[in-house]
mmCIF file of C-alpha atoms in Angstrom:
data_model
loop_
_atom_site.group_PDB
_atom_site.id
_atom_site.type_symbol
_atom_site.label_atom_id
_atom_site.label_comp_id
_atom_site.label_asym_id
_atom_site.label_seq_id
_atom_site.Cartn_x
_atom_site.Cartn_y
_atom_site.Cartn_z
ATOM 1 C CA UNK A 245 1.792 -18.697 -26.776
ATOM 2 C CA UNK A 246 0.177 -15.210 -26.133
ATOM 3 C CA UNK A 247 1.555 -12.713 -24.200
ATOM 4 C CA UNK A 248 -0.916 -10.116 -21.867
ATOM 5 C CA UNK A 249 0.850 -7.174 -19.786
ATOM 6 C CA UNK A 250 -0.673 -6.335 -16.664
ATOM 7 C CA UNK A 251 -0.658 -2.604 -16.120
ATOM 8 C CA UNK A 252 -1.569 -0.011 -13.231
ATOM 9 C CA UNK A 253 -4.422 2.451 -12.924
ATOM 10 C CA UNK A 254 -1.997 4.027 -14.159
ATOM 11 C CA UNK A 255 -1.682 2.676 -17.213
ATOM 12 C CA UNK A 256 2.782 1.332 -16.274
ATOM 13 C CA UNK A 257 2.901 -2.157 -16.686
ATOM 14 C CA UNK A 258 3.802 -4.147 -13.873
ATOM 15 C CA UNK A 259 4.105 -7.311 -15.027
ATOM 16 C CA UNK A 260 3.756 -9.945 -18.509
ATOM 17 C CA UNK A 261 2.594 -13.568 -18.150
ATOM 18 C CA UNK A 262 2.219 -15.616 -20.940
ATOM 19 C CA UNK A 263 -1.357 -17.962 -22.033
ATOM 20 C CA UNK A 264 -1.538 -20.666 -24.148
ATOM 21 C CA UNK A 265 -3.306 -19.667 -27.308
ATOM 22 C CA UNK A 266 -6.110 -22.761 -26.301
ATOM 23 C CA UNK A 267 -7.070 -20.151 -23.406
ATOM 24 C CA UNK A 268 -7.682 -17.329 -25.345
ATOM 25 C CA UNK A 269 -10.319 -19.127 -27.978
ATOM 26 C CA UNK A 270 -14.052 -17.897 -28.413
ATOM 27 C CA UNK A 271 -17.098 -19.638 -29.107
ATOM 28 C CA UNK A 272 -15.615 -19.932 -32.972
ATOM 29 C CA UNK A 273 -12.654 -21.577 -32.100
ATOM 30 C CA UNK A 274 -10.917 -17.896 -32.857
ATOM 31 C CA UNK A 275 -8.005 -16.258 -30.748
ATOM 32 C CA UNK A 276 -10.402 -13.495 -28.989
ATOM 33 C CA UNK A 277 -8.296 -10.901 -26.790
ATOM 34 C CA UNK A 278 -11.272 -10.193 -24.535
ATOM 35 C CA UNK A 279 -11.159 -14.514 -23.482
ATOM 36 C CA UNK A 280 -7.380 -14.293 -22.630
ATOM 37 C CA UNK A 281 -8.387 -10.912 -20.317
ATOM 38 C CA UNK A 282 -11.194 -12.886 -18.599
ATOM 39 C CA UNK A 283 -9.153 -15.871 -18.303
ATOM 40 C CA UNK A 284 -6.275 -13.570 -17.064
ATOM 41 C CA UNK A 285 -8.807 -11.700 -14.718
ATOM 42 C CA UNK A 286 -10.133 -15.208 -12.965
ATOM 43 C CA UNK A 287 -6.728 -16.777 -12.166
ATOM 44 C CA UNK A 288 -4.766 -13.916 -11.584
ATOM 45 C CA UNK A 289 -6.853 -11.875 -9.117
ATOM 46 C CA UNK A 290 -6.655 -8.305 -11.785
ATOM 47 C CA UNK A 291 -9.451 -6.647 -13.908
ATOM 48 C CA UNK A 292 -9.814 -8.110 -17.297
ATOM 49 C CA UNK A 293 -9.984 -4.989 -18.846
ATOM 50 C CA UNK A 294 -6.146 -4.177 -17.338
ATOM 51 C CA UNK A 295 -4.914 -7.112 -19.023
ATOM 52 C CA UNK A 296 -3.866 -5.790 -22.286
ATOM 53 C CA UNK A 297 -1.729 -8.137 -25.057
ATOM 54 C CA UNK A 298 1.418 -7.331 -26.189
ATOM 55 C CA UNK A 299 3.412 -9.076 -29.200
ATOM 56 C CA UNK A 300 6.670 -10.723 -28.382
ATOM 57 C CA UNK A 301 8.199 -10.456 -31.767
ATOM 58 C CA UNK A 302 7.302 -6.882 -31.967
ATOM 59 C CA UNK A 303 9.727 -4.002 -31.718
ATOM 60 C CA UNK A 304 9.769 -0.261 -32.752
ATOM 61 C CA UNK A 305 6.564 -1.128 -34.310
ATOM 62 C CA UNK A 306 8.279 -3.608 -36.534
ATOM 63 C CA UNK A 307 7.404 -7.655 -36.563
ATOM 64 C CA UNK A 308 10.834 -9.759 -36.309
ATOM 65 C CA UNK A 309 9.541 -11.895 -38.801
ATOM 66 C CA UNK A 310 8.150 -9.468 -41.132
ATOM 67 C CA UNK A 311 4.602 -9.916 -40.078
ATOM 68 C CA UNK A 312 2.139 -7.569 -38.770
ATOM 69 C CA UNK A 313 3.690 -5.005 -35.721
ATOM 70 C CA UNK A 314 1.416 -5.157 -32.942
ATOM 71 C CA UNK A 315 0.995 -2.103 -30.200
ATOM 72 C CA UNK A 316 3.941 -0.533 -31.084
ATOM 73 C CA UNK A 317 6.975 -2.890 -28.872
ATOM 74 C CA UNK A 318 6.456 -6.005 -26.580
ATOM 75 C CA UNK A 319 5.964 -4.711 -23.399
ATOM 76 C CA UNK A 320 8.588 -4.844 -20.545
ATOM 77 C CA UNK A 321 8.097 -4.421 -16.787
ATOM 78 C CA UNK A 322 8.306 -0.053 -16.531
ATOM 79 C CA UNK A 323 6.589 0.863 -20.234
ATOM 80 C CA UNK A 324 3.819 2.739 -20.011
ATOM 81 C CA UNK A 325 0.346 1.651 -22.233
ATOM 82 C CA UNK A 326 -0.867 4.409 -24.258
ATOM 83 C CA UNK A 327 -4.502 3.346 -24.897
ATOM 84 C CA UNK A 328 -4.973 6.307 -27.530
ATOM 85 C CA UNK A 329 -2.232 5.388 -30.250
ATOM 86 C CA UNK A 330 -2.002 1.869 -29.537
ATOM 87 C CA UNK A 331 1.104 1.592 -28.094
ATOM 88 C CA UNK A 332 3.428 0.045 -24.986
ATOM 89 C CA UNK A 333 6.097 3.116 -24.524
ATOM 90 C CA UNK A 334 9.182 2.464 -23.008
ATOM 91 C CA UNK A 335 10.089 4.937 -20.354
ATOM 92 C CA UNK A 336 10.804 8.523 -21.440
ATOM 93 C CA UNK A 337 14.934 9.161 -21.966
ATOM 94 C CA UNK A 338 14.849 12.420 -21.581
ATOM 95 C CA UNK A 339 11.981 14.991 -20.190
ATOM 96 C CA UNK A 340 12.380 17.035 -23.365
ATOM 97 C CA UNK A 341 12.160 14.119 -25.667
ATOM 98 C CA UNK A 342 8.631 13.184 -27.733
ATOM 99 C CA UNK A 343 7.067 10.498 -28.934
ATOM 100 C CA UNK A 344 7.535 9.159 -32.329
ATOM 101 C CA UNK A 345 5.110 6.799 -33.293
ATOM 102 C CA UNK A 346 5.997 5.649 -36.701
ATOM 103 C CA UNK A 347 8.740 3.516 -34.721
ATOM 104 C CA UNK A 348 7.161 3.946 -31.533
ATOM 105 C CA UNK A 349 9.962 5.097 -29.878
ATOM 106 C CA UNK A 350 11.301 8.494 -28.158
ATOM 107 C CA UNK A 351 12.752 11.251 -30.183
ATOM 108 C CA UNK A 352 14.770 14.164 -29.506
ATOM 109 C CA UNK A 353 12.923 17.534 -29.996
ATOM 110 C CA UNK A 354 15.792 18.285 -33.158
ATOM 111 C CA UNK A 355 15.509 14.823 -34.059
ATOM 112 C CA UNK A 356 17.796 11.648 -34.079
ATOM 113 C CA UNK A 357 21.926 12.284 -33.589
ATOM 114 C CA UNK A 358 23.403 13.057 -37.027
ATOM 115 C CA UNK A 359 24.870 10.157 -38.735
ATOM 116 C CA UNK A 360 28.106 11.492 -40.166
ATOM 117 C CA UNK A 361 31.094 9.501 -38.148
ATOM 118 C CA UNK A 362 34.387 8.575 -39.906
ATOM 119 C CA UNK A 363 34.580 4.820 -40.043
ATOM 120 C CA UNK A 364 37.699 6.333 -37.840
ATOM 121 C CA UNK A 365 35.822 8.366 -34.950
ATOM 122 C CA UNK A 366 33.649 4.943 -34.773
ATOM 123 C CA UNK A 367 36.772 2.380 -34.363
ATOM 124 C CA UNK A 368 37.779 5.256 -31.409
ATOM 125 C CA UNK A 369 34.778 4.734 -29.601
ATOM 126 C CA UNK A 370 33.377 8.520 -30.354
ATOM 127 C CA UNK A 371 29.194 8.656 -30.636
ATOM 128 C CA UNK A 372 26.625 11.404 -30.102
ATOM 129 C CA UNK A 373 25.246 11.489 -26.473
ATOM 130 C CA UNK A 374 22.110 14.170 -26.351
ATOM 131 C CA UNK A 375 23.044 17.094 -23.732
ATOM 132 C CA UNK A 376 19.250 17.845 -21.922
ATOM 133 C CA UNK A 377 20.366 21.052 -21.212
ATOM 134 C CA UNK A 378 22.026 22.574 -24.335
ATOM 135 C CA UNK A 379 19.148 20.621 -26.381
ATOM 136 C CA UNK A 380 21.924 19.386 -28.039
ATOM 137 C CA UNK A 381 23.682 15.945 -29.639
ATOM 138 C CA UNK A 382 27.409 16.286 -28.836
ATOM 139 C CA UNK A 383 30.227 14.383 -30.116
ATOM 140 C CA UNK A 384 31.706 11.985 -27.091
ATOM 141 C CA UNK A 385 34.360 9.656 -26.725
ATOM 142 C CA UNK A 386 34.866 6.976 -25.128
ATOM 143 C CA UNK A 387 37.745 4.439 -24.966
ATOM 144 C CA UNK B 1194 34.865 13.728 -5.093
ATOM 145 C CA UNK B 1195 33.436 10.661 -5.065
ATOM 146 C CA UNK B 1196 30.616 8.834 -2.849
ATOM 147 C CA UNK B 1197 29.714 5.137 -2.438
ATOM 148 C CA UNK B 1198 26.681 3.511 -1.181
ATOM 149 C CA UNK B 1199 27.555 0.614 0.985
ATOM 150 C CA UNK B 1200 24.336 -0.523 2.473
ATOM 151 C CA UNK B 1201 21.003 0.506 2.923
ATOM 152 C CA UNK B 1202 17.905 0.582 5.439
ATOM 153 C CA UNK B 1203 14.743 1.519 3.131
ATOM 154 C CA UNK B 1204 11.183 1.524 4.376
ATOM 155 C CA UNK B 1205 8.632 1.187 1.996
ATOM 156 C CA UNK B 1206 5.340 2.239 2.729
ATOM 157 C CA UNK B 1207 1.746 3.311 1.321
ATOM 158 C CA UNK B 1208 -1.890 2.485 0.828
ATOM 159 C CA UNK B 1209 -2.546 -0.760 -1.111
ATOM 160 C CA UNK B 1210 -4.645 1.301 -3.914
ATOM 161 C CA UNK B 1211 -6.357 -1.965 -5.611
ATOM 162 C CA UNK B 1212 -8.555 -1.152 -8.631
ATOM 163 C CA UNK B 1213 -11.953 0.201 -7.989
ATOM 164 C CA UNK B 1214 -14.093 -2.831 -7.259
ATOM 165 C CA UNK B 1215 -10.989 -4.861 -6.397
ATOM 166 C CA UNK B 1216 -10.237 -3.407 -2.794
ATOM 167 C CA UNK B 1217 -8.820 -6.429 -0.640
ATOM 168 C CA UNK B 1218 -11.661 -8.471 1.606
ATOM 169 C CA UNK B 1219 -10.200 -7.519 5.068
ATOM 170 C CA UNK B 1220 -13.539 -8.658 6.594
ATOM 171 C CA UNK B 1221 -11.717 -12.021 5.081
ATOM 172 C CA UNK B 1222 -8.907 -11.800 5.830
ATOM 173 C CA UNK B 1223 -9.881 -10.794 9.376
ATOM 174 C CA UNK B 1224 -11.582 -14.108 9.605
ATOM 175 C CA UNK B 1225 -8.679 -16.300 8.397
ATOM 176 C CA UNK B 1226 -6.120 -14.456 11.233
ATOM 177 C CA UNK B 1227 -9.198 -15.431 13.735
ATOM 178 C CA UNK B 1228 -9.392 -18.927 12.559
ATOM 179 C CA UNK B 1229 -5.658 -19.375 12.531
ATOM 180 C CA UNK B 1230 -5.217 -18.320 16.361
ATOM 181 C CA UNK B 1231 -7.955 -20.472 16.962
ATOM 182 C CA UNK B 1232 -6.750 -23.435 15.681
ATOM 183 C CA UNK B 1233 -3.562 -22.859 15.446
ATOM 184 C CA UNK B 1234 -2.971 -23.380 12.084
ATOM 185 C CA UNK B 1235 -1.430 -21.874 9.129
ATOM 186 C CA UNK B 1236 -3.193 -18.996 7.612
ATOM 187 C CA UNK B 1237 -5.293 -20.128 4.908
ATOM 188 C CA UNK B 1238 -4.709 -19.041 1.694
ATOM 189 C CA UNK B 1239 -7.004 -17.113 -0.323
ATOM 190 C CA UNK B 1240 -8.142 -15.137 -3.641
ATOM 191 C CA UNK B 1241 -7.509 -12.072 -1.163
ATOM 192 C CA UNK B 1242 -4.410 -12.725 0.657
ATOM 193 C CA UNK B 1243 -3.168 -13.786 -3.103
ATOM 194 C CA UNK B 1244 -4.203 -10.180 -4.253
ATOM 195 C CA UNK B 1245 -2.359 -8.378 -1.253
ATOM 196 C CA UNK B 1246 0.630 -10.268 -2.105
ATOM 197 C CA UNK B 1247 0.762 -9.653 -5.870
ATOM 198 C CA UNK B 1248 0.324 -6.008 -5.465
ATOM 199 C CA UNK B 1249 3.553 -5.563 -3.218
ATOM 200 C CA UNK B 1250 5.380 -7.763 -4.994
ATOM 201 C CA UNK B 1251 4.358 -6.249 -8.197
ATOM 202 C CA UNK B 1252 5.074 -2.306 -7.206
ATOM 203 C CA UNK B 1253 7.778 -2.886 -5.008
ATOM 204 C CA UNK B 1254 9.537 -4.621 -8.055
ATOM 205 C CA UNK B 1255 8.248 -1.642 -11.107
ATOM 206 C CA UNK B 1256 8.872 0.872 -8.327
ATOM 207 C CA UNK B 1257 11.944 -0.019 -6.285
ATOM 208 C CA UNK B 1258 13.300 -2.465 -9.137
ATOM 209 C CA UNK B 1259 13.403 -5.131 -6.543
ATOM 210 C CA UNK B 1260 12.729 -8.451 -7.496
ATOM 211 C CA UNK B 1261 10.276 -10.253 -3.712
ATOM 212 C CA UNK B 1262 10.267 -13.931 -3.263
ATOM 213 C CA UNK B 1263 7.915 -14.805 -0.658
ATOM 214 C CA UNK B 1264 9.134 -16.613 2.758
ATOM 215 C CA UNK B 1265 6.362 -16.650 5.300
ATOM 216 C CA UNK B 1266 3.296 -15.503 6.714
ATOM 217 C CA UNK B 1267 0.991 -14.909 8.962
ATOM 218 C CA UNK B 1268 -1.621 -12.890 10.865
ATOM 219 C CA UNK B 1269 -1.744 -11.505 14.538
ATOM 220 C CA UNK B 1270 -4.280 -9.804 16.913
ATOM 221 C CA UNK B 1271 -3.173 -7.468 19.386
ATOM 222 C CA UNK B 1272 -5.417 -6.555 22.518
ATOM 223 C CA UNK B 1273 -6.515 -3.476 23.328
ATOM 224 C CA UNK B 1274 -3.352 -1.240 25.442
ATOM 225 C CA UNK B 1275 -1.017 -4.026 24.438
ATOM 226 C CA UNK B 1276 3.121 -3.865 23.539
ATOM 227 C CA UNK B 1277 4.629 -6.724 21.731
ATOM 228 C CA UNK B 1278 7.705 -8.171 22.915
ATOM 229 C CA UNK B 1279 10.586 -6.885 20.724
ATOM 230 C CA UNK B 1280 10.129 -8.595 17.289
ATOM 231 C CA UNK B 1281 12.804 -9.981 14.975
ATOM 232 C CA UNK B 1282 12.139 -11.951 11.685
ATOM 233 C CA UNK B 1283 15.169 -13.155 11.062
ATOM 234 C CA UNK B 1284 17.717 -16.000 13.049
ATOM 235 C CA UNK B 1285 20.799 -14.553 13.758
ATOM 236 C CA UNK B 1286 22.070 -18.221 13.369
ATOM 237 C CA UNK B 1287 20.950 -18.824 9.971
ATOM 238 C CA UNK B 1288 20.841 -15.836 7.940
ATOM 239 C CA UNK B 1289 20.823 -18.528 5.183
ATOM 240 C CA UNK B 1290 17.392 -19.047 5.404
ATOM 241 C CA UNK B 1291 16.153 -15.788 7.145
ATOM 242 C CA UNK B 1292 14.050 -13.002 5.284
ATOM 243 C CA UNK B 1293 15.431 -10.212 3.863
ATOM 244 C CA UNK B 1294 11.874 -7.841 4.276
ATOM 245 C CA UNK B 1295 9.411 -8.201 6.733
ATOM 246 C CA UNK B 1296 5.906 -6.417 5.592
ATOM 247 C CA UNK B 1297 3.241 -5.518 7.873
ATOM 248 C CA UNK B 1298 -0.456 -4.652 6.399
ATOM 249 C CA UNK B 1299 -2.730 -3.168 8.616
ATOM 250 C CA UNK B 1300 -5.977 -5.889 8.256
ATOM 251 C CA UNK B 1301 -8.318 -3.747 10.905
ATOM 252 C CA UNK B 1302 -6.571 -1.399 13.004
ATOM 253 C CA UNK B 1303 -6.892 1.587 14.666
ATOM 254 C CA UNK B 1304 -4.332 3.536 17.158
ATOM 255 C CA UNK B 1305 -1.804 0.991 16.018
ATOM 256 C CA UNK B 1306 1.934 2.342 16.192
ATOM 257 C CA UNK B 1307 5.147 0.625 14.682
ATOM 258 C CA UNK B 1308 7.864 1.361 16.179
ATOM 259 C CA UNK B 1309 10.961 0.263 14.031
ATOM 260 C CA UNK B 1310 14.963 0.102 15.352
ATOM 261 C CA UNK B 1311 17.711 0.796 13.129
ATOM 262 C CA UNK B 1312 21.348 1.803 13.477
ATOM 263 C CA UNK B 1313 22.909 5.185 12.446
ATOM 264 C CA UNK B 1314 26.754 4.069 12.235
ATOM 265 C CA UNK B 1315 27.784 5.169 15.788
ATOM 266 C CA UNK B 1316 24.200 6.714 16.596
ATOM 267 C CA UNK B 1317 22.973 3.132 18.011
ATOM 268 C CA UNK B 1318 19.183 2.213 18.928
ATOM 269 C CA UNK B 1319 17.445 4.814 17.143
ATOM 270 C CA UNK B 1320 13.385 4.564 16.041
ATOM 271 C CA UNK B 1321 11.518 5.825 13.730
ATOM 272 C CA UNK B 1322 7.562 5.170 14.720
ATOM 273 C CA UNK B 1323 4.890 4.969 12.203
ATOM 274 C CA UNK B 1324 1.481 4.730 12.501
ATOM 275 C CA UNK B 1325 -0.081 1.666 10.713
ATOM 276 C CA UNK B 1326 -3.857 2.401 9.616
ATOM 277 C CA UNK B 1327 -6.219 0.021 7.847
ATOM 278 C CA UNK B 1328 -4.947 -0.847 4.531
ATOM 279 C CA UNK B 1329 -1.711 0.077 4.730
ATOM 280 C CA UNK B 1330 1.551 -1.497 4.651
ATOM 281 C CA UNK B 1331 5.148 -1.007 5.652
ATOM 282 C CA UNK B 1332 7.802 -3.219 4.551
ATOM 283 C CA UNK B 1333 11.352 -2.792 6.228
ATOM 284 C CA UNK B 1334 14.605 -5.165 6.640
ATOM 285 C CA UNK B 1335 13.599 -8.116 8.488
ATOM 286 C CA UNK B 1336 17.151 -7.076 10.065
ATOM 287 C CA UNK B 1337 15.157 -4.529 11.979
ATOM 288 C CA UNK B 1338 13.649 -4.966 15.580
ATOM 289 C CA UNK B 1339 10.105 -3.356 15.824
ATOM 290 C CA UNK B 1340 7.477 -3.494 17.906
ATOM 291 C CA UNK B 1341 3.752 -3.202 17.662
ATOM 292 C CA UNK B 1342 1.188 -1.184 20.156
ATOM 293 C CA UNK B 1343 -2.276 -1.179 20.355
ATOM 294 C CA UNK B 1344 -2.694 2.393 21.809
ATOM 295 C CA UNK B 1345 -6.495 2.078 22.503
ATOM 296 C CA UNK B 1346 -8.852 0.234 24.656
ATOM 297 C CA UNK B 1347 -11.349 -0.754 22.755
ATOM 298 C CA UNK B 1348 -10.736 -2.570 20.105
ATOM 299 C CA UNK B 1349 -8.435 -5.815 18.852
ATOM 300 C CA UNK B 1350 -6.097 -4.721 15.981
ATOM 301 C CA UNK B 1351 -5.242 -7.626 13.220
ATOM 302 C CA UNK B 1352 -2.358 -7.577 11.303
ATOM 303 C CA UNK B 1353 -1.000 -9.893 8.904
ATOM 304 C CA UNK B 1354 2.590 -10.186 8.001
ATOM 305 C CA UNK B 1355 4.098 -11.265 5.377
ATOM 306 C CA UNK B 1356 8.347 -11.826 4.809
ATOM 307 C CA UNK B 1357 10.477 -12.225 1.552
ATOM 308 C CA UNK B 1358 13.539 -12.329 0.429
ATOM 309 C CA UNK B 1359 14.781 -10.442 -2.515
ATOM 310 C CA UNK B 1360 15.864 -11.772 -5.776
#
């Protein structure tokens, strides 16, 4: 089963159908992304070329299954398609927060929260929530 | 201080901005709201009405986050200098299986006014009008009374409705 997101001028998705792989196969009997779009484009009433696959076992650029990451994360209804690194964004946390495409996900501008919690603060529900206006991560608890 | 939400009347409105080259047939879809008073028949469906549909299910649901399920629909033509009745998608006696939206898409219009009625709390019966151009849409609780004018005397205005229910 293939996956194809459907996205916007643009470029948000708006939707993600699913093919069967037998729909997406070229002359050579090989899974050919440009079939599925024109498959995609003459039942579904959308530009081929705005049909765009995504992998369902892919997340922050990593396969599930240890296989080959594809685009980056499967794409959800929201993410955004960036055509230019390859990747289906999730939307943007925080205004001040950048991309980070090793694990195609958002980073803070210092970086990610620092990882030094007592195996005590954890079990009392305290975490680091990022403060957009101090540009900060700040220690939080919650019960 | 705190503040809750009970309820809300949104309208949604906007262009239908299809793809270049992908613009919705409303010399079509004109033809399939002329063949359905005619006959009186359903409206036929088609590639285009399938595309109008699509796109305001699609943004409404990556926009507004709401989920459309479709109910009904069909088309109307509206004389020249002529007021609907007052129009009301919905049964009062089976909400069950009324519509939650009702969405109005302007096929070929021109000097076409919507005139939608809402209640304020204790402010009662007041409108909000709209102008409805070719299109266009406007989706608004099926709850809603509206009515439709033709404010010129030339022409016939077609416009096809369609209602859902949310998810």
């Amino acid at each position: 089963m293939a996956h194809f997101a459907k996205i916007s001028e643009n470029k948000e998705v708006l939707t993600v159908l699913t093919l069967n792989n037998s729909d997406m196969l070229n002359a050579e009997g090989v899974e050919d992304e440009t079939v599925g779009q024109q498959y995609l484009e003459t039942h579904n009433n959308w530009p081929a070329q705005m049909w765009i696959q995504t992998s369902y076992n892919t997340s922050g650029n990593q396969h599930r299954d240890g296989g080959t990451a594809f685009r980056g994360n499967y794409a959800g209804i929201g993410y955004t398609w960036d055509e230019d690194d390859n990747i289906f964004w999730p939307k943007k946390p925080y205004a001040s927060w950048v991309k980070y495409n090793a694990e195609a996900r958002w980073q803070s501008p210092i970086g990610d929260s620092p990882d030094n919690l007592t195996d005590e603060e954890k079990a009392a529900g305290t975490h680091y929530m990022w403060d957009e206006v101090g540009q900060s991560w700040d220690k939080t608890f919650e019960a | 201080m705190n503040k809750k939400v009970l309820t809300e009347q949104s309208l949604y409105y906007g262009d239908v901005s299809m793809p270049e080259h992908w613009e919705i047939d409303r010399v079509e879809l004109v033809h399939h709201i002329l063949h359905s008073s005619l006959t009186n028949e359903k409206l036929q469906f088609s590639k285009t009405y399938d595309k109008l549909n699509t796109y305001i299910r699609d943004f409404i649901g990556v926009k507004h986050n709401i989920n459309l399920v479709n109910k009904s629909t069909w088309g109307n033509i509206y004389k020249p200098n002529e007021t609907t009745i007052p129009l009301l998608n919905i049964d009062p006696v089976d909400l069950r299986n009324s519509p939650d939206f009702t969405m109005l898409y302007g096929v070929k219009v021109k000097d076409c006014n919507i005139k939608i009625y809402y209640d304020d709390n204790r402010r009662k019966g007041r409108s909000w009008d709209i102008e409805l151009k070719n299109n266009m849409f406007i989706m608004f609780p099926s709850t809603n009374m509206y009515y439709i004018t033709n404010n010129q005397k030339d022409n016939l205005n077609f416009v096809q409705t369609i209602t859902y229910e949310y998810i």
